[in-house]
Amino acid sequence: MTGLTAAVAVLGITAGLAGCGADAGSGTVTLKMVAADYGDSPANSTQKYWDELTADFEKQNPGIEVEVDVRSWSEVDAHVADLVEQGRAPDIAQIGAYADYAAQDRLYSADDLLSIAVQADFLPALSEAGELRRVQYGMPFASSTRLLFYNKELFAKAGISGAPQSWTELAADARKLKDAGVTYPFALPLGREEAPAETLMWLLSGGGGYTDNVGTYTLDSEQNIKTFDWLRDELVGEGLTGPTAPGKLDRQDAFDAFSRGEVGMLNGHPTLMQQAADQDVEYGMAPLPGVNGKAKATLGVADWMMGFKENGHKEEIGKFLDFVYEGKNVLEFSERYDILPVTSSASDAMAEDPQYRHLREFLEELPDSQLYPVGKTSWAQVSAAVKKDIGKAVASGGDPALVLQRLQNEAVAAESAE
């Protein structure tokens, strides 16, 4: 949509303990898990979901306790990386990338952990994306695609009749919104939280991407440079992206501004629907615009569950993950956070149930969406570099070619070190 996005508490354990997944000393195994936050406020933090789920699991599985530390998407991947480097890997992590840990032989395979029924239920494309050298280590947990969201009231105020279908129309509409006094005509969140997602959406709509058809990094391709030249010159340089520099604007801050009625347009994923509705924002959705019409592909995001070997507990991790992927739990999470499910059974149920009709446009985009190159062990490093630097490409005086070339060099170096 991908990016896939968290209580300091449980992982800040003392050095005297045996490790993140240490036994409690009373015959009870305590699994430590780090997970990303899909909520937009403390009131609906994913911590509450995991607290409820683990309580149900522990009732059915005496002898296994699960402690979940939920972190924001802006820090969760780095937090897990720090724990691993310190020799304190969690038993389970639900984060944005798995391949580098799999390449280091730190992860159990899906075969090690999951029942055959659970494995078979994953959507095939997502299962394949979770493979390294044809072995699945990354278990998809949540997926989403992206659509263009627009504020209908602000559009009417600016005299705009419908969603733009091309970049030219998008820039023209953003100009009308600015002239009508809209704070953020087009919100462009290239801050650290989810810069890789916003970046890939624009690269795809410009005919490029992070890689070519055979998986070679192409960040500094001609198409990608043209895309960011256009963003710098036609949107940011024209003052159409609002008062916060794109490189400083995080995705959740942009969503919050949309929900306050301050944003005319932005690229969004399903969770924005409920957030906007809660604030009585009347919005519309449309496919992402491309250079000369609808973009040929949109971003698809899958976030990943993985089990670390460091503390053992293969059997206990497997029991818990089988529980996590039970149909009712997958649907409950998808419904609570407006996320697309990763299993065939839950996807079919959602497509057939009228209560989920608001997600159908996103479901329809999923087959033609493109995911991050998550099967590359270098992707975590490349993603971190994009988060750090891509905003500079559209800043005043920024040089997209230079920034993308630097990112390309980092990507090639990271891949050669695999």
JSON list of C-alpha atoms in Angstrom, two decimals, residues 225-333:
[
{"chain": "A", "resi": 225, "resn": "ILE", "atom": "CA", "xyz": [14.88, 10.89, -12.22]},
{"chain": "A", "resi": 226, "resn": "LYS", "atom": "CA", "xyz": [12.15, 12.43, -14.38]},
{"chain": "A", "resi": 227, "resn": "THR", "atom": "CA", "xyz": [9.56, 11.53, -11.75]},
{"chain": "A", "resi": 228, "resn": "PHE", "atom": "CA", "xyz": [11.41, 13.30, -8.97]},
{"chain": "A", "resi": 229, "resn": "ASP", "atom": "CA", "xyz": [12.29, 16.24, -11.22]},
{"chain": "A", "resi": 230, "resn": "TRP", "atom": "CA", "xyz": [8.56, 16.65, -11.78]},
{"chain": "A", "resi": 231, "resn": "LEU", "atom": "CA", "xyz": [7.75, 16.40, -8.08]},
{"chain": "A", "resi": 232, "resn": "ARG", "atom": "CA", "xyz": [10.41, 18.97, -7.22]},
{"chain": "A", "resi": 233, "resn": "ASP", "atom": "CA", "xyz": [9.47, 21.42, -9.97]},
{"chain": "A", "resi": 234, "resn": "GLU", "atom": "CA", "xyz": [5.72, 21.01, -10.44]},
{"chain": "A", "resi": 235, "resn": "LEU", "atom": "CA", "xyz": [4.49, 20.27, -6.92]},
{"chain": "A", "resi": 236, "resn": "VAL", "atom": "CA", "xyz": [7.01, 21.16, -4.21]},
{"chain": "A", "resi": 237, "resn": "GLY", "atom": "CA", "xyz": [8.61, 24.07, -6.06]},
{"chain": "A", "resi": 238, "resn": "GLU", "atom": "CA", "xyz": [5.19, 25.55, -6.81]},
{"chain": "A", "resi": 239, "resn": "GLY", "atom": "CA", "xyz": [4.22, 25.51, -3.14]},
{"chain": "A", "resi": 240, "resn": "LEU", "atom": "CA", "xyz": [1.53, 22.86, -3.66]},
{"chain": "A", "resi": 241, "resn": "THR", "atom": "CA", "xyz": [2.60, 20.42, -0.92]},
{"chain": "A", "resi": 242, "resn": "GLY", "atom": "CA", "xyz": [1.88, 22.51, 2.15]},
{"chain": "A", "resi": 243, "resn": "PRO", "atom": "CA", "xyz": [3.88, 24.18, 4.92]},
{"chain": "A", "resi": 244, "resn": "THR", "atom": "CA", "xyz": [5.85, 21.11, 6.04]},
{"chain": "A", "resi": 245, "resn": "ALA", "atom": "CA", "xyz": [8.74, 20.06, 3.82]},
{"chain": "A", "resi": 246, "resn": "PRO", "atom": "CA", "xyz": [8.01, 16.60, 2.32]},
{"chain": "A", "resi": 247, "resn": "GLY", "atom": "CA", "xyz": [11.20, 15.21, 3.84]},
{"chain": "A", "resi": 248, "resn": "LYS", "atom": "CA", "xyz": [9.91, 16.21, 7.29]},
{"chain": "A", "resi": 249, "resn": "LEU", "atom": "CA", "xyz": [6.32, 15.07, 6.79]},
{"chain": "A", "resi": 250, "resn": "ASP", "atom": "CA", "xyz": [5.49, 11.61, 8.13]},
{"chain": "A", "resi": 251, "resn": "ARG", "atom": "CA", "xyz": [2.63, 9.55, 6.76]},
{"chain": "A", "resi": 252, "resn": "GLN", "atom": "CA", "xyz": [0.59, 9.62, 9.97]},
{"chain": "A", "resi": 253, "resn": "ASP", "atom": "CA", "xyz": [0.97, 13.38, 10.24]},
{"chain": "A", "resi": 254, "resn": "ALA", "atom": "CA", "xyz": [-0.36, 13.67, 6.68]},
{"chain": "A", "resi": 255, "resn": "PHE", "atom": "CA", "xyz": [-3.27, 11.37, 7.52]},
{"chain": "A", "resi": 256, "resn": "ASP", "atom": "CA", "xyz": [-4.02, 13.43, 10.64]},
{"chain": "A", "resi": 257, "resn": "ALA", "atom": "CA", "xyz": [-4.03, 16.62, 8.59]},
{"chain": "A", "resi": 258, "resn": "PHE", "atom": "CA", "xyz": [-6.39, 15.00, 6.04]},
{"chain": "A", "resi": 259, "resn": "SER", "atom": "CA", "xyz": [-8.72, 14.04, 8.88]},
{"chain": "A", "resi": 260, "resn": "ARG", "atom": "CA", "xyz": [-8.71, 17.63, 10.10]},
{"chain": "A", "resi": 261, "resn": "GLY", "atom": "CA", "xyz": [-9.84, 18.80, 6.68]},
{"chain": "A", "resi": 262, "resn": "GLU", "atom": "CA", "xyz": [-6.52, 20.46, 5.85]},
{"chain": "A", "resi": 263, "resn": "VAL", "atom": "CA", "xyz": [-5.48, 18.25, 2.88]},
{"chain": "A", "resi": 264, "resn": "GLY", "atom": "CA", "xyz": [-6.97, 18.31, -0.59]},
{"chain": "A", "resi": 265, "resn": "MET", "atom": "CA", "xyz": [-5.31, 15.12, -1.90]},
{"chain": "A", "resi": 266, "resn": "LEU", "atom": "CA", "xyz": [-2.88, 12.46, -0.80]},
{"chain": "A", "resi": 267, "resn": "ASN", "atom": "CA", "xyz": [-2.02, 8.84, -1.48]},
{"chain": "A", "resi": 268, "resn": "GLY", "atom": "CA", "xyz": [-3.55, 6.67, 1.21]},
{"chain": "A", "resi": 269, "resn": "HIS", "atom": "CA", "xyz": [-4.14, 3.14, 2.38]},
{"chain": "A", "resi": 270, "resn": "PRO", "atom": "CA", "xyz": [-7.30, 1.60, 3.87]},
{"chain": "A", "resi": 271, "resn": "THR", "atom": "CA", "xyz": [-6.80, 2.72, 7.47]},
{"chain": "A", "resi": 272, "resn": "LEU", "atom": "CA", "xyz": [-7.32, 6.33, 6.40]},
{"chain": "A", "resi": 273, "resn": "MET", "atom": "CA", "xyz": [-10.97, 5.61, 5.61]},
{"chain": "A", "resi": 274, "resn": "GLN", "atom": "CA", "xyz": [-12.00, 5.10, 9.22]},
{"chain": "A", "resi": 275, "resn": "GLN", "atom": "CA", "xyz": [-9.82, 7.90, 10.52]},
{"chain": "A", "resi": 276, "resn": "ALA", "atom": "CA", "xyz": [-11.37, 10.35, 8.05]},
{"chain": "A", "resi": 277, "resn": "ALA", "atom": "CA", "xyz": [-14.90, 9.09, 8.72]},
{"chain": "A", "resi": 278, "resn": "ASP", "atom": "CA", "xyz": [-14.40, 9.52, 12.47]},
{"chain": "A", "resi": 279, "resn": "GLN", "atom": "CA", "xyz": [-13.78, 13.22, 11.83]},
{"chain": "A", "resi": 280, "resn": "ASP", "atom": "CA", "xyz": [-16.74, 13.52, 9.42]},
{"chain": "A", "resi": 281, "resn": "VAL", "atom": "CA", "xyz": [-14.51, 14.18, 6.42]},
{"chain": "A", "resi": 282, "resn": "GLU", "atom": "CA", "xyz": [-16.35, 13.40, 3.20]},
{"chain": "A", "resi": 283, "resn": "TYR", "atom": "CA", "xyz": [-13.76, 11.82, 0.94]},
{"chain": "A", "resi": 284, "resn": "GLY", "atom": "CA", "xyz": [-13.48, 10.12, -2.41]},
{"chain": "A", "resi": 285, "resn": "MET", "atom": "CA", "xyz": [-11.00, 7.55, -3.69]},
{"chain": "A", "resi": 286, "resn": "ALA", "atom": "CA", "xyz": [-9.57, 6.91, -7.14]},
{"chain": "A", "resi": 287, "resn": "PRO", "atom": "CA", "xyz": [-6.69, 5.01, -8.79]},
{"chain": "A", "resi": 288, "resn": "LEU", "atom": "CA", "xyz": [-3.36, 6.77, -8.62]},
{"chain": "A", "resi": 289, "resn": "PRO", "atom": "CA", "xyz": [-2.74, 9.18, -11.52]},
{"chain": "A", "resi": 290, "resn": "GLY", "atom": "CA", "xyz": [0.12, 8.43, -13.89]},
{"chain": "A", "resi": 291, "resn": "VAL", "atom": "CA", "xyz": [2.10, 10.54, -16.34]},
{"chain": "A", "resi": 292, "resn": "ASN", "atom": "CA", "xyz": [-0.56, 10.35, -19.05]},
{"chain": "A", "resi": 293, "resn": "GLY", "atom": "CA", "xyz": [-3.47, 8.66, -17.30]},
{"chain": "A", "resi": 294, "resn": "LYS", "atom": "CA", "xyz": [-4.12, 6.10, -14.60]},
{"chain": "A", "resi": 295, "resn": "ALA", "atom": "CA", "xyz": [-0.92, 4.59, -13.26]},
{"chain": "A", "resi": 296, "resn": "LYS", "atom": "CA", "xyz": [-0.25, 1.13, -14.67]},
{"chain": "A", "resi": 297, "resn": "ALA", "atom": "CA", "xyz": [0.52, -0.26, -11.22]},
{"chain": "A", "resi": 298, "resn": "THR", "atom": "CA", "xyz": [0.13, 0.80, -7.63]},
{"chain": "A", "resi": 299, "resn": "LEU", "atom": "CA", "xyz": [2.05, -0.08, -4.54]},
{"chain": "A", "resi": 300, "resn": "GLY", "atom": "CA", "xyz": [1.24, -3.29, -2.76]},
{"chain": "A", "resi": 301, "resn": "VAL", "atom": "CA", "xyz": [2.58, -3.68, 0.75]},
{"chain": "A", "resi": 302, "resn": "ALA", "atom": "CA", "xyz": [2.92, -6.77, 2.87]},
{"chain": "A", "resi": 303, "resn": "ASP", "atom": "CA", "xyz": [4.26, -6.65, 6.40]},
{"chain": "A", "resi": 304, "resn": "TRP", "atom": "CA", "xyz": [6.06, -9.68, 7.73]},
{"chain": "A", "resi": 305, "resn": "MET", "atom": "CA", "xyz": [5.95, -12.03, 10.67]},
{"chain": "A", "resi": 306, "resn": "MET", "atom": "CA", "xyz": [9.09, -14.02, 11.50]},
{"chain": "A", "resi": 307, "resn": "GLY", "atom": "CA", "xyz": [10.33, -16.34, 14.19]},
{"chain": "A", "resi": 308, "resn": "PHE", "atom": "CA", "xyz": [13.89, -16.02, 15.49]},
{"chain": "A", "resi": 309, "resn": "LYS", "atom": "CA", "xyz": [15.95, -19.08, 16.40]},
{"chain": "A", "resi": 310, "resn": "GLU", "atom": "CA", "xyz": [18.07, -17.41, 19.07]},
{"chain": "A", "resi": 311, "resn": "ASN", "atom": "CA", "xyz": [16.03, -18.45, 22.10]},
{"chain": "A", "resi": 312, "resn": "GLY", "atom": "CA", "xyz": [14.71, -21.75, 20.80]},
{"chain": "A", "resi": 313, "resn": "HIS", "atom": "CA", "xyz": [10.98, -22.17, 21.47]},
{"chain": "A", "resi": 314, "resn": "LYS", "atom": "CA", "xyz": [10.17, -23.36, 17.96]},
{"chain": "A", "resi": 315, "resn": "GLU", "atom": "CA", "xyz": [7.15, -25.35, 19.14]},
{"chain": "A", "resi": 316, "resn": "GLU", "atom": "CA", "xyz": [5.75, -22.50, 21.23]},
{"chain": "A", "resi": 317, "resn": "ILE", "atom": "CA", "xyz": [6.28, -19.94, 18.46]},
{"chain": "A", "resi": 318, "resn": "GLY", "atom": "CA", "xyz": [4.51, -22.25, 16.01]},
{"chain": "A", "resi": 319, "resn": "LYS", "atom": "CA", "xyz": [1.52, -22.73, 18.31]},
{"chain": "A", "resi": 320, "resn": "PHE", "atom": "CA", "xyz": [1.13, -19.01, 18.75]},
{"chain": "A", "resi": 321, "resn": "LEU", "atom": "CA", "xyz": [1.45, -18.20, 15.04]},
{"chain": "A", "resi": 322, "resn": "ASP", "atom": "CA", "xyz": [-1.06, -20.88, 14.08]},
{"chain": "A", "resi": 323, "resn": "PHE", "atom": "CA", "xyz": [-3.43, -19.12, 16.49]},
{"chain": "A", "resi": 324, "resn": "VAL", "atom": "CA", "xyz": [-2.61, -15.69, 15.04]},
{"chain": "A", "resi": 325, "resn": "TYR", "atom": "CA", "xyz": [-3.53, -16.91, 11.55]},
{"chain": "A", "resi": 326, "resn": "GLU", "atom": "CA", "xyz": [-6.85, -18.50, 12.48]},
{"chain": "A", "resi": 327, "resn": "GLY", "atom": "CA", "xyz": [-9.52, -17.12, 10.18]},
{"chain": "A", "resi": 328, "resn": "LYS", "atom": "CA", "xyz": [-11.45, -15.22, 12.83]},
{"chain": "A", "resi": 329, "resn": "ASN", "atom": "CA", "xyz": [-8.30, -13.52, 14.06]},
{"chain": "A", "resi": 330, "resn": "VAL", "atom": "CA", "xyz": [-7.16, -12.52, 10.57]},
{"chain": "A", "resi": 331, "resn": "LEU", "atom": "CA", "xyz": [-10.57, -10.99, 9.85]},
{"chain": "A", "resi": 332, "resn": "GLU", "atom": "CA", "xyz": [-10.70, -9.28, 13.25]},
{"chain": "A", "resi": 333, "resn": "PHE", "atom": "CA", "xyz": [-7.38, -7.54, 12.64]}
]
